[in-house]
Amino acid sequence: MKKKKTYGEVYALGQYISMSAPKARRVIDQIRGRSYEETLMLLALMPYRACDPILKLVNSAAANARHNMSFNEATLVISKAEVNEGTTVKKLKPRARGRSYPIRRPTCHIRIVLQDTSFDEFEEDFFSLKKDAWEKKNKDKNMTYHDIYNSEGLWHKK
């Protein structure tokens, strides 16, 4: 499946972060849909260990937006934020009487997508102009919907 190219979006991806995915999702769910500046304040004040790597990713995505796309940080919004499970590092810890105890260190992949809201305003203006022109062009054409399944026209057996 080919990805649709989206304009006005930048992202940062952090892979193999040493943390379980549910612990990172707890923080990600709080910042999804918020503005960039509000997210920085939330992450600085939240008491979870997951806030530090997520804060680094948000700053990295904002730096990508500023440097690569010349976006203003005041108009950035976190449009998508997702956490996926990564590989689990498995080790053995020696215990008494020659036995071993397995230790599992889960990792996760975090992706933060920032969207520029000023670009959305431009896009809405552009597409509203196209829609008005299409409505004027197709004003005379009458479009009807015919329900062939409920009108007994196709499989009517008498």
PDB file of C-alpha atoms in Angstrom:
ATOM      1  CA  MET A   1       0.000   0.000   0.000  1.00  0.00           C
ATOM      2  CA  LYS A   2       1.437   3.333  -1.039  1.00  0.00           C
ATOM      3  CA  LYS A   3       1.483   6.074   1.572  1.00  0.00           C
ATOM      4  CA  LYS A   4      -0.400   9.254   0.782  1.00  0.00           C
ATOM      5  CA  LYS A   5       1.936  12.214   0.783  1.00  0.00           C
ATOM      6  CA  THR A   6       0.849  14.711   3.408  1.00  0.00           C
ATOM      7  CA  TYR A   7       1.844  18.343   3.276  1.00  0.00           C
ATOM      8  CA  GLY A   8       2.366  20.423   6.371  1.00  0.00           C
ATOM      9  CA  GLU A   9       3.450  17.467   8.527  1.00  0.00           C
ATOM     10  CA  VAL A  10       6.813  16.554  10.009  1.00  0.00           C
ATOM     11  CA  TYR A  11       7.681  13.692  12.315  1.00  0.00           C
ATOM     12  CA  ALA A  12      10.316  12.331  14.638  1.00  0.00           C
ATOM     13  CA  LEU A  13      10.795   8.646  15.301  1.00  0.00           C
ATOM     14  CA  GLY A  14      12.453   7.157  18.369  1.00  0.00           C
ATOM     15  CA  GLN A  15      13.259   3.470  18.149  1.00  0.00           C
ATOM     16  CA  TYR A  16      14.288   0.928  20.768  1.00  0.00           C
ATOM     17  CA  ILE A  17      13.509   3.161  23.739  1.00  0.00           C
ATOM     18  CA  SER A  18      14.043   1.129  26.894  1.00  0.00           C
ATOM     19  CA  MET A  19      10.513   1.248  28.291  1.00  0.00           C
ATOM     20  CA  SER A  20       7.347  -0.787  28.016  1.00  0.00           C
ATOM     21  CA  ALA A  21       4.766   0.394  25.484  1.00  0.00           C
ATOM     22  CA  PRO A  22       1.828   0.785  27.945  1.00  0.00           C
ATOM     23  CA  LYS A  23       3.899   3.101  30.167  1.00  0.00           C
ATOM     24  CA  ALA A  24       4.761   5.288  27.172  1.00  0.00           C
ATOM     25  CA  ARG A  25       1.145   5.227  25.921  1.00  0.00           C
ATOM     26  CA  ARG A  26      -0.019   6.629  29.257  1.00  0.00           C
ATOM     27  CA  VAL A  27       1.910   9.835  28.515  1.00  0.00           C
ATOM     28  CA  ILE A  28       1.281   9.897  24.751  1.00  0.00           C
ATOM     29  CA  ASP A  29      -2.494   9.806  25.288  1.00  0.00           C
ATOM     30  CA  GLN A  30      -2.231  13.008  27.334  1.00  0.00           C
ATOM     31  CA  ILE A  31      -0.405  15.028  24.655  1.00  0.00           C
ATOM     32  CA  ARG A  32      -2.160  13.858  21.473  1.00  0.00           C
ATOM     33  CA  GLY A  33      -3.993  16.748  19.787  1.00  0.00           C
ATOM     34  CA  ARG A  34      -2.403  19.494  21.891  1.00  0.00           C
ATOM     35  CA  SER A  35      -0.296  22.407  20.715  1.00  0.00           C
ATOM     36  CA  TYR A  36       3.489  22.247  20.807  1.00  0.00           C
ATOM     37  CA  GLU A  37       3.915  24.824  23.580  1.00  0.00           C
ATOM     38  CA  GLU A  38       1.231  23.225  25.764  1.00  0.00           C
ATOM     39  CA  THR A  39       2.890  19.840  25.278  1.00  0.00           C
ATOM     40  CA  LEU A  40       6.231  21.165  26.498  1.00  0.00           C
ATOM     41  CA  MET A  41       4.616  22.422  29.718  1.00  0.00           C
ATOM     42  CA  LEU A  42       2.745  19.154  30.287  1.00  0.00           C
ATOM     43  CA  LEU A  43       5.795  16.964  29.751  1.00  0.00           C
ATOM     44  CA  ALA A  44       7.926  19.115  32.061  1.00  0.00           C
ATOM     45  CA  LEU A  45       5.405  18.784  34.902  1.00  0.00           C
ATOM     46  CA  MET A  46       4.300  15.144  34.572  1.00  0.00           C
ATOM     47  CA  PRO A  47       5.939  12.760  37.070  1.00  0.00           C
ATOM     48  CA  TYR A  48       6.469   9.783  34.721  1.00  0.00           C
ATOM     49  CA  ARG A  49       9.803   8.390  33.519  1.00  0.00           C
ATOM     50  CA  ALA A  50       8.423   8.231  29.964  1.00  0.00           C
ATOM     51  CA  CYS A  51       8.284  12.028  29.753  1.00  0.00           C
ATOM     52  CA  ASP A  52      12.024  12.512  29.120  1.00  0.00           C
ATOM     53  CA  PRO A  53      12.352  10.518  25.864  1.00  0.00           C
ATOM     54  CA  ILE A  54       8.993  11.827  24.638  1.00  0.00           C
ATOM     55  CA  LEU A  55      10.094  15.403  25.358  1.00  0.00           C
ATOM     56  CA  LYS A  56      13.271  14.801  23.335  1.00  0.00           C
ATOM     57  CA  LEU A  57      11.192  13.465  20.438  1.00  0.00           C
ATOM     58  CA  VAL A  58       8.785  16.419  20.511  1.00  0.00           C
ATOM     59  CA  ASN A  59      11.740  18.831  20.495  1.00  0.00           C
ATOM     60  CA  SER A  60      13.323  16.888  17.643  1.00  0.00           C
ATOM     61  CA  ALA A  61      10.114  16.998  15.593  1.00  0.00           C
ATOM     62  CA  ALA A  62       9.834  20.760  16.214  1.00  0.00           C
ATOM     63  CA  ALA A  63      13.458  21.233  15.124  1.00  0.00           C
ATOM     64  CA  ASN A  64      12.691  19.243  11.952  1.00  0.00           C
ATOM     65  CA  ALA A  65       9.687  21.476  11.307  1.00  0.00           C
ATOM     66  CA  ARG A  66      11.673  24.657  11.865  1.00  0.00           C
ATOM     67  CA  HIS A  67      14.769  23.646   9.898  1.00  0.00           C
ATOM     68  CA  ASN A  68      13.408  21.491   7.056  1.00  0.00           C
ATOM     69  CA  MET A  69       9.997  23.096   6.409  1.00  0.00           C
ATOM     70  CA  SER A  70      10.425  26.611   7.918  1.00  0.00           C
ATOM     71  CA  PHE A  71       7.307  26.263  10.103  1.00  0.00           C
ATOM     72  CA  ASN A  72       6.595  28.521  13.040  1.00  0.00           C
ATOM     73  CA  GLU A  73       6.592  26.689  16.392  1.00  0.00           C
ATOM     74  CA  ALA A  74       3.575  28.655  17.611  1.00  0.00           C
ATOM     75  CA  THR A  75       1.355  27.060  14.953  1.00  0.00           C
ATOM     76  CA  LEU A  76       2.437  23.434  15.470  1.00  0.00           C
ATOM     77  CA  VAL A  77       0.000  20.831  16.805  1.00  0.00           C
ATOM     78  CA  ILE A  78       0.636  17.167  17.617  1.00  0.00           C
ATOM     79  CA  SER A  79      -1.621  15.521  15.062  1.00  0.00           C
ATOM     80  CA  LYS A  80      -0.507  11.910  15.566  1.00  0.00           C
ATOM     81  CA  ALA A  81       1.409  10.217  18.331  1.00  0.00           C
ATOM     82  CA  GLU A  82       1.788   6.471  18.407  1.00  0.00           C
ATOM     83  CA  VAL A  83       3.666   3.912  20.463  1.00  0.00           C
ATOM     84  CA  ASN A  84       4.517   0.476  19.096  1.00  0.00           C
ATOM     85  CA  GLU A  85       6.178  -2.408  20.878  1.00  0.00           C
ATOM     86  CA  GLY A  86       9.781  -3.063  19.982  1.00  0.00           C
ATOM     87  CA  THR A  87      11.979  -6.067  20.620  1.00  0.00           C
ATOM     88  CA  THR A  88      12.405  -7.449  24.123  1.00  0.00           C
ATOM     89  CA  VAL A  89      15.963  -7.766  25.383  1.00  0.00           C
ATOM     90  CA  LYS A  90      16.267 -11.073  27.233  1.00  0.00           C
ATOM     91  CA  LYS A  91      19.029 -11.752  29.761  1.00  0.00           C
ATOM     92  CA  LEU A  92      19.691 -14.388  32.412  1.00  0.00           C
ATOM     93  CA  LYS A  93      20.545 -13.412  35.950  1.00  0.00           C
ATOM     94  CA  PRO A  94      22.449 -15.998  38.017  1.00  0.00           C
ATOM     95  CA  ARG A  95      20.646 -17.180  41.151  1.00  0.00           C
ATOM     96  CA  ALA A  96      21.376 -19.547  44.013  1.00  0.00           C
ATOM     97  CA  ARG A  97      22.367 -23.201  43.451  1.00  0.00           C
ATOM     98  CA  GLY A  98      23.446 -22.641  39.856  1.00  0.00           C
ATOM     99  CA  ARG A  99      20.037 -21.618  38.616  1.00  0.00           C
ATOM    100  CA  SER A 100      19.229 -18.657  36.416  1.00  0.00           C
ATOM    101  CA  TYR A 101      16.395 -16.187  36.386  1.00  0.00           C
ATOM    102  CA  PRO A 102      15.197 -14.603  33.104  1.00  0.00           C
ATOM    103  CA  ILE A 103      15.113 -10.813  32.879  1.00  0.00           C
ATOM    104  CA  ARG A 104      13.070  -9.190  30.107  1.00  0.00           C
ATOM    105  CA  ARG A 105      13.694  -5.552  29.168  1.00  0.00           C
ATOM    106  CA  PRO A 106      10.904  -4.373  26.842  1.00  0.00           C
ATOM    107  CA  THR A 107      11.536  -1.648  24.279  1.00  0.00           C
ATOM    108  CA  CYS A 108       9.172   0.541  22.282  1.00  0.00           C
ATOM    109  CA  HIS A 109       9.111   2.715  19.172  1.00  0.00           C
ATOM    110  CA  ILE A 110       7.538   6.175  19.505  1.00  0.00           C
ATOM    111  CA  ARG A 111       6.478   8.339  16.566  1.00  0.00           C
ATOM    112  CA  ILE A 112       5.429  11.987  16.994  1.00  0.00           C
ATOM    113  CA  VAL A 113       3.833  13.811  14.031  1.00  0.00           C
ATOM    114  CA  LEU A 114       3.509  17.595  14.138  1.00  0.00           C
ATOM    115  CA  GLN A 115       1.173  19.467  11.818  1.00  0.00           C
ATOM    116  CA  ASP A 116       1.231  23.136  10.935  1.00  0.00           C
ATOM    117  CA  THR A 117      -2.198  24.691  11.546  1.00  0.00           C
ATOM    118  CA  SER A 118      -1.506  27.741   9.389  1.00  0.00           C
ATOM    119  CA  PHE A 119      -1.153  25.360   6.433  1.00  0.00           C
ATOM    120  CA  ASP A 120      -4.634  23.931   7.186  1.00  0.00           C
ATOM    121  CA  GLU A 121      -6.212  27.390   6.960  1.00  0.00           C
ATOM    122  CA  PHE A 122      -4.618  27.905   3.533  1.00  0.00           C
ATOM    123  CA  GLU A 123      -5.744  24.444   2.411  1.00  0.00           C
ATOM    124  CA  GLU A 124      -9.360  25.062   3.505  1.00  0.00           C
ATOM    125  CA  ASP A 125      -9.478  28.321   1.541  1.00  0.00           C
ATOM    126  CA  PHE A 126      -8.050  26.631  -1.538  1.00  0.00           C
ATOM    127  CA  PHE A 127     -10.435  23.657  -1.514  1.00  0.00           C
ATOM    128  CA  SER A 128     -13.472  25.793  -0.738  1.00  0.00           C
ATOM    129  CA  LEU A 129     -12.797  27.722  -3.939  1.00  0.00           C
ATOM    130  CA  LYS A 130     -12.579  24.498  -5.913  1.00  0.00           C
ATOM    131  CA  LYS A 131     -15.815  23.189  -4.373  1.00  0.00           C
ATOM    132  CA  ASP A 132     -17.776  26.331  -5.282  1.00  0.00           C
ATOM    133  CA  ALA A 133     -16.581  26.123  -8.869  1.00  0.00           C
ATOM    134  CA  TRP A 134     -17.599  22.438  -9.061  1.00  0.00           C
ATOM    135  CA  GLU A 135     -21.070  23.189  -7.663  1.00  0.00           C
ATOM    136  CA  LYS A 136     -21.640  25.933 -10.254  1.00  0.00           C
ATOM    137  CA  LYS A 137     -20.529  23.617 -13.051  1.00  0.00           C
ATOM    138  CA  ASN A 138     -22.742  20.671 -11.989  1.00  0.00           C
ATOM    139  CA  LYS A 139     -25.768  22.638 -10.815  1.00  0.00           C
ATOM    140  CA  ASP A 140     -28.042  21.355 -13.584  1.00  0.00           C
ATOM    141  CA  LYS A 141     -27.208  17.670 -13.249  1.00  0.00           C
ATOM    142  CA  ASN A 142     -29.613  15.775 -11.025  1.00  0.00           C
ATOM    143  CA  MET A 143     -28.022  12.886  -9.108  1.00  0.00           C
ATOM    144  CA  THR A 144     -30.375  10.213  -7.774  1.00  0.00           C
ATOM    145  CA  TYR A 145     -29.758   7.145  -5.656  1.00  0.00           C
ATOM    146  CA  HIS A 146     -31.462   3.921  -6.630  1.00  0.00           C
ATOM    147  CA  ASP A 147     -31.532   1.135  -4.043  1.00  0.00           C
ATOM    148  CA  ILE A 148     -31.586  -2.103  -6.034  1.00  0.00           C
ATOM    149  CA  TYR A 149     -31.470  -4.340  -2.975  1.00  0.00           C
ATOM    150  CA  ASN A 150     -34.594  -3.090  -1.219  1.00  0.00           C
ATOM    151  CA  SER A 151     -36.674  -2.173  -4.254  1.00  0.00           C
ATOM    152  CA  GLU A 152     -37.171  -5.835  -5.284  1.00  0.00           C
ATOM    153  CA  GLY A 153     -35.933  -5.026  -8.756  1.00  0.00           C
ATOM    154  CA  LEU A 154     -32.996  -7.399  -8.976  1.00  0.00           C
ATOM    155  CA  TRP A 155     -33.945 -10.620  -7.151  1.00  0.00           C
ATOM    156  CA  HIS A 156     -37.714 -10.442  -7.126  1.00  0.00           C
ATOM    157  CA  LYS A 157     -39.111 -13.988  -7.343  1.00  0.00           C
ATOM    158  CA  LYS A 158     -42.861 -14.418  -7.831  1.00  0.00           C
TER     159      LYS A 158
END
